[in-house]
Amino acid sequence: MENHIKSILSELANVNKLILLDLDDTLVEAAEIFIYKQLPNGEEIRLTPSEYADEDVENTDATYDYRDFNNPKTVKRSIKKGQPIVPNLEIMDELLKKGYDIGILTARGMEDVIYSTLREWLMIRDKNGELTPIGDKLSRENVFAVNDPKYTELEKYTDYQKKSIMINDLLDDYDEIIFIDDDNKNLKEMHKLKQALNTIKANKLFIMKAK
């Protein structure tokens, strides 16, 4: 019996688990960064990331300008001056304590800037309960900004489809993934992905609405 218990504990210790979080309105309420909606009459409307999430971008005569998201200083400032969304950070903290890796999956670009900024800005609690920057606990290989120019093979897909493709690939490397996002469109796409997966992969993926 003792050897059996040791065997189970050993297997559990080798399980690769990932909590995969969206950025905007899941980890942070971003500051001073906008999407510019350009109407056919020439009018330009400034949208926050939260307002943009409610746009039906596939069925509109308007176009969208993402210039703020291509400016490294603006991208960094939008996170560093943003408001942390504490309930989701607390979930992240608890799962980190249970041995989960942490990953970021965002529709933004500028992946390197996001990674370096989050290493400093994103806080976790240490063994003494004190807040400390996440630092090396956030692995570069687990930060994905799907509109980064390096992902040329994803250009033909929507942002929601890009995230699904990324998660499908990650399921090859992880035994369990918990995906947390505030955007109902993203969540719907993830549920579609889960239904399309084979049973082994589908049982690895858990989908959670951000608080």
C-alpha positions in Angstrom: 0.0 0.0 0.0 2.8 2.4 0.9 4.6 1.8 -2.4 1.3 2.3 -4.2 0.8 5.7 -2.6 4.4 6.7 -3.4 3.8 5.7 -7.0 0.7 7.8 -7.2 2.4 10.8 -5.6 5.3 10.4 -8.0 3.0 10.4 -11.0 1.1 13.5 -9.7 4.5 15.3 -9.3 5.2 14.7 -12.9 1.9 16.1 -14.2 2.4 19.2 -16.4 -0.4 21.7 -15.6 -0.8 25.2 -17.0 -3.1 28.1 -16.1 -3.5 30.2 -19.3 -4.8 33.7 -18.8 -6.0 36.4 -21.1 -4.4 39.8 -20.5 -6.9 42.7 -21.0 -9.8 42.7 -18.6 -8.7 39.4 -17.1 -5.4 40.3 -15.5 -5.4 44.0 -16.0 -7.8 46.8 -16.8 -5.4 48.5 -19.2 -4.6 52.2 -19.0 -4.2 54.8 -21.7 -4.3 52.4 -24.7 -7.1 52.5 -27.4 -8.4 51.0 -30.6 -9.6 53.6 -33.1 -12.8 52.9 -34.9 -12.9 54.7 -38.2 -16.4 55.2 -39.7 -17.1 55.5 -43.4 -17.9 59.2 -42.9 -14.4 59.8 -41.6 -15.3 60.1 -38.0 -12.9 58.3 -35.6 -14.1 56.8 -32.3 -11.7 55.9 -29.5 -12.4 52.5 -27.9 -11.0 50.9 -24.8 -10.1 47.2 -25.0 -13.2 46.4 -23.1 -15.4 48.4 -25.5 -13.6 46.8 -28.5 -14.5 43.4 -27.2 -18.2 44.2 -27.7 -17.7 45.2 -31.3 -18.9 43.0 -34.1 -15.7 43.5 -36.2 -16.7 40.9 -38.8 -19.9 42.6 -39.7 -19.3 46.3 -40.0 -18.4 49.0 -42.5 -16.0 50.5 -40.0 -12.3 49.8 -40.0 -10.1 49.6 -36.9 -6.7 51.2 -36.3 -4.5 49.5 -33.7 -1.7 52.0 -33.7 -1.4 52.2 -29.9 -0.8 48.4 -29.8 2.2 48.8 -32.1 3.9 51.4 -29.9 6.2 49.7 -27.3 6.1 52.6 -24.9 2.3 52.7 -25.0 2.0 48.9 -24.6 4.3 48.9 -21.6 2.5 51.8 -20.0 -0.9 50.3 -20.6 0.1 47.4 -18.3 2.3 49.2 -15.7 -0.3 51.9 -15.1 -3.3 49.5 -15.4 -5.5 48.3 -12.6 -4.9 44.7 -11.5 -8.0 42.5 -11.5 -7.5 41.0 -8.0 -10.0 38.1 -8.0 -8.3 36.6 -11.1 -4.8 37.2 -9.7 -5.9 35.3 -6.6 -7.0 32.3 -8.7 -3.6 32.5 -10.4 -1.8 32.6 -7.1 -3.6 29.6 -5.7 -2.9 27.5 -8.8 0.8 28.5 -8.8 1.0 27.2 -5.3 -0.4 23.9 -6.5 2.3 23.5 -9.1 0.8 25.0 -12.2 2.8 26.8 -14.8 1.5 30.2 -15.8 0.9 31.3 -19.3 -0.5 34.4 -21.1 -2.6 34.2 -24.2 -3.6 37.6 -25.6 -4.9 39.0 -28.9 -2.3 41.8 -28.6 1.0 41.9 -30.6 4.4 42.9 -29.2 5.0 39.7 -27.4 8.5 40.5 -26.2 7.3 43.8 -24.7 4.4 42.1 -22.9 6.6 39.4 -21.5 9.3 41.8 -20.1 6.6 44.1 -18.7 4.7 41.3 -17.0 7.9 40.0 -15.4 8.1 43.2 -13.4 4.4 44.2 -13.1 2.7 40.9 -12.3 2.8 40.2 -8.6 2.5 36.9 -6.7 2.7 36.1 -3.0 5.8 34.4 -1.7 6.0 31.8 1.1 5.6 34.6 3.7 2.6 36.0 2.0 4.4 39.1 0.7 3.8 40.4 -2.8 6.7 40.0 -5.1 7.2 40.3 -8.9 6.6 37.0 -10.8 10.0 37.2 -12.5 11.3 33.8 -13.6 8.1 32.0 -12.7 6.7 33.4 -15.9 8.4 31.5 -18.7 9.1 33.3 -22.0 7.9 30.2 -23.9 4.4 30.5 -22.3 3.6 34.1 -23.3 1.7 34.3 -26.5 0.5 37.5 -28.2 -1.2 36.1 -31.3 -1.0 39.2 -33.4 2.7 39.5 -33.1 4.2 39.7 -36.6 6.2 36.5 -36.1 3.0 34.4 -36.3 2.7 34.8 -40.1 0.9 31.5 -40.4 -2.0 32.8 -38.3 -2.7 35.9 -40.3 -5.7 34.5 -42.1 -7.6 33.6 -38.9 -9.7 35.6 -36.5 -8.2 36.5 -33.1 -10.5 33.8 -31.5 -9.4 31.2 -34.0 -5.7 32.1 -33.4 -6.2 31.5 -29.6 -7.8 28.1 -30.3 -4.9 27.0 -32.5 -2.4 28.0 -29.8 -4.3 26.0 -27.2 -4.6 23.0 -29.4 -0.8 23.0 -29.8 -0.2 23.5 -26.0 -2.4 20.5 -25.3 0.4 18.3 -26.8 2.7 19.5 -24.1 0.5 19.7 -21.0 -1.6 17.2 -19.1 -4.0 19.9 -18.0 -4.8 23.4 -19.1 -7.1 25.9 -17.4 -8.0 28.7 -19.7 -9.4 31.9 -18.1 -10.8 34.8 -20.2 -13.3 37.6 -19.7 -14.5 37.7 -23.4 -17.6 35.6 -24.1 -16.6 35.3 -27.8 -13.3 33.7 -26.8 -15.0 31.4 -24.3 -17.4 30.3 -27.0 -14.6 29.6 -29.4 -12.8 27.5 -26.7 -15.9 25.5 -26.1 -16.1 24.8 -29.8 -12.5 23.7 -29.8 -13.1 21.4 -26.8 -16.0 19.7 -28.7 -13.9 19.2 -31.8 -10.9 17.7 -29.9 -10.4 14.0 -29.4 -11.4 12.6 -26.0 -7.8 12.6 -24.6 -7.2 16.3 -25.5 -10.7 17.4 -24.5 -10.4 15.9 -21.0 -7.2 18.1 -20.5 -8.9 21.4 -21.2 -10.9 23.4 -18.7 -12.5 26.7 -19.5 -13.3 29.3 -16.9 -15.0 32.7 -17.1 -12.8 35.5 -15.6 -14.2 37.3 -12.6 
